[in-house]
Coordinates of C-alpha atoms and ligand atoms in Angstrom, one line a residue:
M1432 CA 33.0 77.4 62.0
E1433 CA 36.0 78.8 63.7
E1434 CA 39.5 79.3 62.4
V1435 CA 42.4 78.4 64.7
I1436 CA 46.2 78.1 64.4
L1437 CA 47.4 74.7 65.4
I1438 CA 51.0 74.7 66.7
R1439 CA 53.0 71.5 66.9
Y1440 CA 56.0 71.4 69.2
G1441 CA 59.5 70.6 68.0
E1442 CA 62.0 68.7 70.1
L1443 CA 60.1 69.4 73.2
N1444 CA 58.4 66.1 72.7
T1445 CA 61.5 64.3 74.0
K1446 CA 61.7 66.3 77.2
G1447 CA 59.7 64.1 79.6
K1448 CA 58.8 65.7 82.8
N1449 CA 60.3 69.0 81.8
R1450 CA 57.7 69.3 79.1
K1451 CA 55.5 71.6 81.0
I1452 CA 58.3 74.1 81.6
F1453 CA 59.1 74.0 77.9
I1454 CA 55.5 74.5 76.9
D1455 CA 55.0 77.4 79.3
R1456 CA 58.1 79.1 78.0
L1457 CA 57.0 78.6 74.4
E1458 CA 53.6 80.0 75.2
G1459 CA 55.2 83.0 76.9
N1460 CA 57.4 83.6 73.9
I1461 CA 54.6 83.4 71.4
K1462 CA 52.6 85.9 73.5
K1463 CA 55.6 88.3 73.5
K1464 CA 56.1 87.9 69.8
L1465 CA 52.4 88.6 69.2
S1466 CA 52.0 91.3 71.9
S1467 CA 50.5 93.7 69.3
Y1468 CA 47.5 91.4 69.1
P1469 CA 46.1 91.7 72.6
D1470 CA 43.0 89.6 72.0
L1471 CA 44.8 86.4 71.0
E1472 CA 44.1 83.4 73.1
I1473 CA 46.4 80.4 73.5
R1474 CA 45.3 77.1 74.8
A1475 CA 48.3 74.8 75.4
Y1476 CA 48.1 71.1 75.7
R1477 CA 50.7 68.3 76.1
D1478 CA 51.1 67.7 72.4
R1479 CA 50.1 71.0 70.8
M1480 CA 48.8 74.5 71.2
Y1481 CA 45.8 76.2 69.7
L1482 CA 45.9 79.9 69.0
Y1483 CA 42.6 81.6 68.7
F1484 CA 42.5 85.0 67.0
K1485 CA 39.9 87.6 66.3
E1486 CA 39.6 89.7 63.1
Y1487 CA 43.3 90.2 62.7
E1488 CA 45.1 89.6 59.4
V1489 CA 45.9 85.9 59.9
N1490 CA 48.7 85.9 57.4
K1491 CA 50.6 88.4 59.5
I1492 CA 50.1 86.3 62.6
L1493 CA 51.3 83.2 60.7
D1494 CA 54.4 85.2 59.5
N1495 CA 55.2 86.1 63.1
I1496 CA 55.0 82.5 64.3
K1497 CA 57.5 81.4 61.8
D1498 CA 60.4 82.8 63.8
V1499 CA 59.5 81.4 67.2
F1500 CA 61.9 78.7 68.3
G1501 CA 60.4 75.6 69.7
I1502 CA 57.7 75.2 67.0
Q1503 CA 58.1 72.3 64.6
S1504 CA 55.2 73.2 62.3
F1505 CA 51.9 75.0 62.4
S1506 CA 48.7 75.1 60.4
L1507 CA 45.7 77.3 59.9
A1508 CA 42.9 74.9 60.7
K1509 CA 39.1 75.0 60.7
K1510 CA 37.6 73.8 64.0
I1511 CA 34.4 72.0 63.5
N1512 CA 32.0 69.7 65.3
N1513 CA 33.4 66.2 65.0
D1514 CA 30.1 64.5 64.0
Y1515 CA 31.2 62.4 60.9
Q1516 CA 28.5 63.7 58.6
N1517 CA 29.3 67.3 59.6
I1518 CA 33.0 66.7 58.8
E1519 CA 32.2 65.4 55.4
D1520 CA 29.8 68.2 54.6
E1521 CA 32.2 70.9 55.8
I1522 CA 35.0 69.5 53.7
M1523 CA 32.8 69.5 50.6
N1524 CA 31.9 73.2 51.4
I1525 CA 35.3 74.6 52.3
I1526 CA 37.3 73.4 49.4
D1527 CA 37.4 74.8 46.0
F1528 CA 37.9 71.5 44.1
S1529 CA 38.4 73.2 40.8
L1530 CA 41.9 74.2 41.9
Y1531 CA 43.2 70.7 42.2
Q1532 CA 43.5 67.4 40.3
T1533 CA 44.7 64.9 42.9
F1534 CA 44.1 64.5 46.6
K1535 CA 44.8 62.4 49.6
V1536 CA 42.8 62.3 52.9
I1537 CA 44.9 62.0 56.0
T1538 CA 43.0 61.4 59.2
K1539 CA 44.5 61.2 62.7
R1540 CA 42.3 60.2 65.5
G1541 CA 43.3 61.7 68.9
D1542 CA 40.0 60.6 70.4
K1543 CA 40.2 56.9 70.6
N1544 CA 36.5 56.6 71.5
Y1545 CA 35.5 58.0 68.2
P1546 CA 33.1 55.5 66.5
L1547 CA 35.1 55.4 63.2
I1548 CA 38.7 54.5 62.8
S1549 CA 41.0 56.7 60.7
D1550 CA 41.1 54.5 57.7
E1551 CA 37.3 54.4 57.5
I1552 CA 37.1 58.1 57.6
N1553 CA 39.7 58.4 54.9
R1554 CA 37.8 56.0 52.7
K1555 CA 34.4 57.6 53.3
I1556 CA 35.6 61.1 52.6
A1557 CA 37.6 60.0 49.5
H1558 CA 34.6 58.2 48.2
R1559 CA 32.4 61.3 48.5
I1560 CA 35.0 63.4 46.7
L1561 CA 35.4 60.9 43.9
K1562 CA 31.7 60.8 43.5
D1563 CA 31.1 64.6 43.5
T1564 CA 34.2 66.0 41.8
T1565 CA 36.6 65.1 39.0
L1566 CA 39.6 64.8 41.4
K1567 CA 41.5 61.5 41.5
V1568 CA 43.3 59.9 44.5
D1569 CA 47.1 60.0 44.4
V1570 CA 48.6 59.0 47.8
H1571 CA 52.1 59.8 46.8
N1572 CA 51.9 62.9 44.6
Y1573 CA 48.7 64.7 45.6
D1574 CA 48.2 68.4 45.2
L1575 CA 45.5 68.6 47.8
G1576 CA 46.2 67.0 51.2
I1577 CA 43.1 67.0 53.4
N1578 CA 44.2 66.6 57.0
I1579 CA 41.5 65.7 59.5
D1580 CA 42.4 65.7 63.2
I1581 CA 39.7 64.1 65.3
R1582 CA 39.7 65.2 69.0
A1583 CA 37.1 64.9 71.7
G1584 CA 34.1 67.1 70.6
Y1585 CA 35.9 68.7 67.7
A1586 CA 37.7 68.0 64.5
Y1587 CA 40.4 70.2 63.0
V1588 CA 40.7 70.3 59.2
F1589 CA 43.7 71.8 57.6
F1590 CA 45.6 71.6 54.3
D1591 CA 49.1 72.9 54.8
K1592 CA 51.7 72.3 57.4
I1593 CA 54.0 75.3 57.6
K1594 CA 57.5 74.5 58.8
G1595 CA 58.4 76.2 62.1
A1596 CA 61.7 77.5 63.2
G1597 CA 62.5 74.3 65.2
G1598 CA 64.8 74.2 68.2
Y1599 CA 63.9 75.1 71.7
P1600 CA 62.0 78.2 73.1
V1601 CA 64.5 80.9 73.8
G1602 CA 65.4 81.1 77.5
I1603 CA 64.9 77.5 78.3
S1604 CA 68.6 76.7 78.1
G1605 CA 70.0 79.4 80.2
K1606 CA 72.1 82.4 79.1
G1607 CA 75.0 83.0 76.8
L1608 CA 77.3 86.0 76.3
L1609 CA 77.7 86.4 72.5
M1610 CA 80.9 88.1 71.4
L1611 CA 79.4 90.0 68.6
S1612 CA 81.7 91.6 66.0
G1613 CA 80.4 93.3 62.9
G1614 CA 81.5 90.3 60.8
I1615 CA 79.5 87.5 59.2
D1616 CA 80.2 84.6 61.7
S1617 CA 79.2 85.9 65.1
P1618 CA 75.6 87.0 64.1
V1619 CA 75.1 83.4 62.8
A1620 CA 76.6 82.0 66.0
G1621 CA 74.1 84.0 68.1
Y1622 CA 71.2 82.8 65.9
L1623 CA 72.2 79.2 66.2
S1624 CA 72.5 79.4 70.0
M1625 CA 69.2 81.1 70.4
K1626 CA 67.7 78.3 68.3
R1627 CA 68.9 75.9 71.0
G1628 CA 67.0 77.9 73.6
V1629 CA 69.8 80.1 74.8
K1630 CA 69.0 83.6 75.8
I1631 CA 71.8 85.8 74.7
E1632 CA 73.3 89.1 75.7
C1633 CA 75.8 90.6 73.2
L1634 CA 79.3 91.8 74.0
H1635 CA 80.9 94.1 71.5
F1636 CA 84.4 95.5 71.7
A1637 CA 85.0 98.9 70.1
S1638 CA 88.2 100.9 69.9
P1639 CA 87.2 104.5 69.2
P1640 CA 88.5 106.6 67.5
Y1641 CA 90.1 103.8 65.5
T1642 CA 86.7 102.2 65.1
S1643 CA 83.9 104.5 64.2
Q1644 CA 80.4 105.2 65.3
K1645 CA 79.4 103.7 62.0
A1646 CA 81.0 100.4 62.9
L1647 CA 79.1 100.4 66.2
N1648 CA 75.9 101.1 64.5
K1649 CA 76.5 98.3 62.2
V1650 CA 76.8 96.0 65.2
L1651 CA 73.6 97.4 66.7
Q1652 CA 71.9 96.9 63.3
L1653 CA 73.0 93.2 63.4
A1654 CA 71.9 92.8 67.0
S1655 CA 68.5 94.3 66.1
K1656 CA 67.9 91.4 63.6
Y1657 CA 67.5 89.2 66.7
L1658 CA 64.2 91.1 67.4
N1659 CA 62.7 88.6 65.0
Y1660 CA 63.2 85.9 67.7
V1661 CA 63.2 87.8 71.0
D1662 CA 61.5 90.9 72.4
E1663 CA 64.7 92.7 73.4
V1664 CA 68.4 92.5 72.7
I1665 CA 71.0 93.7 75.1
V1666 CA 74.4 94.9 73.8
H1667 CA 77.3 95.6 76.1
N1668 CA 79.8 97.9 74.4
V1669 CA 83.2 97.7 75.9
N1670 CA 85.9 100.3 75.0
L1671 CA 89.1 98.4 74.2
T1672 CA 91.2 101.3 72.9
D1673 CA 93.6 101.8 75.8
L1674 CA 94.2 98.1 76.2
Q1675 CA 94.9 97.7 72.5
L1676 CA 97.3 100.5 72.5
L1677 CA 99.1 98.9 75.4
I1678 CA 99.2 95.6 73.7
N1679 CA 100.6 97.1 70.6
K1680 CA 103.3 99.0 72.5
N1681 CA 104.4 96.1 74.7
V1682 CA 103.8 92.8 73.0
D1683 CA 105.8 91.0 70.2
S1684 CA 103.8 91.8 67.1
S1685 CA 103.3 88.2 66.1
Y1686 CA 101.6 87.6 69.5
S1687 CA 99.5 90.7 69.7
M1688 CA 96.4 89.0 68.2
T1689 CA 96.7 86.1 70.6
I1690 CA 97.0 88.4 73.5
L1691 CA 94.2 90.7 72.4
R1692 CA 91.9 87.7 72.1
R1693 CA 92.9 86.5 75.6
M1694 CA 92.0 89.9 76.9
M1695 CA 88.6 89.7 75.1
Y1696 CA 88.0 86.3 76.7
R1697 CA 89.0 87.7 80.2
I1698 CA 86.5 90.5 79.8
A1699 CA 83.8 88.1 78.6
H1700 CA 84.5 85.8 81.5
R1701 CA 84.1 88.7 84.0
L1702 CA 81.0 90.0 82.4
C1703 CA 79.5 86.5 82.6
E1704 CA 80.1 86.6 86.3
L1705 CA 78.7 90.1 86.7
R1706 CA 75.5 89.3 84.6
D1707 CA 75.0 85.8 85.8
I1708 CA 75.5 84.3 82.4
E1709 CA 76.6 80.6 82.0
V1710 CA 78.6 80.4 78.8
I1711 CA 80.5 82.5 76.3
I1712 CA 79.5 82.2 72.6
N1713 CA 81.4 83.4 69.6
G1714 CA 81.7 83.0 65.9
E1715 CA 85.1 81.3 65.7
S1716 CA 85.5 78.7 63.1
I1717 CA 88.3 76.2 63.1
A1718 CA 91.4 77.4 61.2
Q1719 CA 89.6 80.4 59.7
V1720 CA 92.3 82.8 60.7
A1721 CA 95.5 82.6 62.7
S1722 CA 93.8 83.0 66.0
Q1723 CA 91.5 80.2 65.3
T1724 CA 93.9 77.3 64.6
L1725 CA 93.4 74.6 67.3
Q1726 CA 96.8 75.6 68.7
S1727 CA 95.8 79.2 69.0
I1728 CA 92.4 78.2 70.5
V1729 CA 94.2 76.2 73.2
V1730 CA 96.3 79.2 74.3
I1731 CA 93.6 81.8 74.0
N1732 CA 91.0 79.6 75.8
E1733 CA 93.4 79.1 78.7
V1734 CA 92.3 82.4 80.4
T1735 CA 88.7 81.2 81.2
N1736 CA 87.1 78.1 82.5
R1737 CA 83.7 79.1 81.1
P1738 CA 82.6 76.8 78.4
I1739 CA 82.9 78.6 75.0
I1740 CA 80.3 77.6 72.6
R1741 CA 81.4 78.0 69.0
P1742 CA 78.4 77.2 66.8
C1743 CA 80.3 77.9 63.6
A1744 CA 83.3 75.9 64.6
C1745 CA 82.8 73.2 62.0
L1746 CA 81.0 75.1 59.3
D1747 CA 82.7 76.3 56.1
K1748 CA 82.6 80.0 55.4
L1749 CA 80.2 79.4 52.5
E1750 CA 77.8 77.5 54.9
I1751 CA 78.0 80.4 57.4
I1752 CA 77.3 82.9 54.6
E1753 CA 74.3 80.9 53.5
Q1754 CA 72.9 80.9 57.0
A1755 CA 73.7 84.7 57.3
K1756 CA 71.7 85.3 54.2
K1757 CA 68.8 83.3 55.6
I1758 CA 68.7 85.4 58.8
D1759 CA 69.2 88.6 56.9
T1760 CA 72.5 89.7 58.6
Y1761 CA 74.7 89.1 55.6
T1762 CA 74.2 92.4 53.7
T1763 CA 74.9 94.3 57.0
S1764 CA 77.9 92.2 57.9
I1765 CA 79.7 93.0 54.6
L1766 CA 79.5 96.7 55.1
P1767 CA 83.1 97.7 55.1
Y1768 CA 83.6 99.2 58.6
E1769 CA 86.6 98.4 60.7
D1770 CA 86.6 96.1 63.7
C1771 CA 89.0 96.4 66.6
C1772 CA 90.5 93.0 65.6
T1773 CA 91.5 94.4 62.2
I1774 CA 92.8 97.9 63.0
F1775 CA 96.2 96.9 64.3
L1776 CA 96.3 93.6 62.6
P1777 CA 100.0 92.4 62.8
P1778 CA 101.5 91.3 59.4
N1779 CA 102.5 87.9 60.9
P1780 CA 100.1 86.7 63.6
S1781 CA 101.2 83.5 65.1
T1782 CA 99.3 80.4 64.1
N1783 CA 101.0 78.3 66.8
P1784 CA 101.6 80.5 69.8
K1785 CA 103.3 79.1 72.9
L1786 CA 101.8 79.7 76.3
K1787 CA 105.1 80.3 77.9
R1788 CA 105.9 83.1 75.5
V1789 CA 102.4 84.6 75.9
L1790 CA 102.9 84.8 79.6
I1791 CA 106.2 86.5 79.3
N1792 CA 104.6 89.1 77.0
E1793 CA 101.7 89.6 79.3
E1794 CA 104.0 90.4 82.2
R1795 CA 105.2 93.5 80.3
F1796 CA 102.2 95.6 81.2
D1797 CA 99.5 95.9 83.8
Y1798 CA 96.6 94.5 82.0
E1799 CA 94.6 93.8 85.1
K1800 CA 94.2 97.5 85.7
E1801 CA 93.0 98.0 82.1
L1802 CA 90.6 95.1 82.4
D1803 CA 89.1 96.7 85.5
K1804 CA 88.7 100.0 83.6
C1805 CA 87.0 98.3 80.7
L1806 CA 84.5 96.7 83.1
E1807 CA 83.9 99.9 85.0
H1808 CA 82.9 102.0 82.0
Y1809 CA 81.2 99.8 79.6
E1810 CA 77.9 100.9 78.1
T1811 CA 74.8 98.8 77.8
I1812 CA 72.3 99.3 75.1
T1813 CA 68.9 97.6 75.2
I1814 CA 67.2 97.4 71.8
N1815 CA 63.5 96.6 71.6
K1816 CA 60.7 97.1 69.0
D1817 CA 59.8 100.5 70.4
N1818 CA 63.3 102.1 70.3
V1819 CA 64.9 100.2 67.5
N1820 CA 64.4 102.9 64.9
E1821 CA 65.7 105.6 67.2
I1822 CA 68.8 103.6 68.1
L1823 CA 69.6 102.7 64.5
H1824 CA 69.3 106.3 63.3
I1825 CA 71.8 108.0 65.5
D1826 CA 73.3 109.2 62.3
E1827 CA 70.7 109.5 59.6
D1828 CA 72.9 108.8 56.6
L1829 CA 74.7 105.9 58.0
F1830 CA 73.9 103.0 55.7
Ligands
ATP2411 P1 82.9 87.3 62.3 O1 83.7 86.1 62.8 O2 81.8 87.6 63.2 O3 82.6 87.2 60.9 P2 85.3 88.4 62.1 O4 85.6 87.2 61.2 O5 85.7 89.8 61.7 O6 83.9 88.4 62.4 P3 87.1 87.0 63.7 O7 88.4 87.7 63.7 O8 86.9 85.8 63.0 O9 86.0 88.0 63.5 O10 86.8 86.8 65.3 C1 86.3 85.6 65.8 C2 85.2 85.9 66.8 O11 85.7 86.8 67.8 C3 84.1 86.6 66.2 O12 83.2 85.7 65.5 C4 83.4 87.2 67.4 O13 82.7 86.3 68.1 C5 84.6 87.6 68.2 N1 85.0 89.0 67.9 C6 85.8 89.5 67.0 N2 85.9 90.8 67.1 C7 85.0 91.2 68.0 C8 84.5 92.4 68.6 N3 85.0 93.6 68.1 N4 83.6 92.4 69.5 C9 83.2 91.3 70.0 N5 83.5 90.1 69.6 C10 84.4 90.0 68.6
MG2412 MG1 85.3 85.0 61.7

């Protein structure tokens, strides 16, 4: 008897003729995720995948699979010969019935030529269990669910369905540039977009020496959390110091935040062009702060025609925090290091900026030259499993 991991697809099922592309991508992503297990074998079919493993610790493999997007659920299954008597005998052998009180048999017959229909199999197996053990049937509240999946030549028997990460395989939906601050919202925004199959690159703005190496490390630490879902994370670190100083010197203070954010979007827009990335993603949430009122968003958004995906737009802060805790970014996000948005925070940022006045303010300095500079000198850091420790320990006593 062989053990195999049975993987059920998520929303891929609705994807018609694109299904093969989705399945191939999922297979590739699973292989990457499990690259430290070179002897694994994946057999992918229209409706599910089977993952064959050698003498590895199966629990670790199952743990890894939990974070792969595009999987609805998975099970550790016994693969056996599908002769009816064999199925019945194996079930009686495999299960330690002393652990349970109630059961239900759930048969699915993928092989429509099989001589017995599902209901007959359910009844026959149940009959045998009732005869040989003290268990009772309870179809609503059972503590042992015996799933039998009949396929041509084989049957798969499993007991638990483990919930998968859902969503689409990362990479299937194109690329997004995630504006990643050290805050709570943007790491969640990145996670939610990856879950929809978007491959992300991160863009971080730093303003040294006003923002510290510790603040940057915090961002890299947050980005590294994405290694649970992808095999590498790219972070572009753009130095915004000179631009910020110019904004502060030249712009009406109530408009400095609006204009700073327009500059950020301009840089993000250009980086998308340079890196062949379709959309910008950020952690904005409607009305959370002055720059995120709908009126501010209109004026800030005006500098780019790239779609801006805001996965947190309609979530309450508490909902975002809940999600951040789930993906283990929260405790890092609340470390108290400064962000370039907070260092020169004006006392009275406008919640209802007017485009005309923004444009007048922007004419007061040569921001194009500064944008060019930002894009000539940015630094790109690629984090993967091999270098993550080295990258996060630039300063040993950071966290
Ligand atoms: P977060 O929103 O991530 O919790 P925050 O609340 O400090 O951080 P906001 O002022 O709400 O940030 O900024 C809104 C969004 O702008 C962020 O979610 C992020 O996408 C982007 N952003 C802010 N600061 C930066 C930065 N230093 N680098 C890159 N993106 C940033
Ligand atoms: Mg925020």
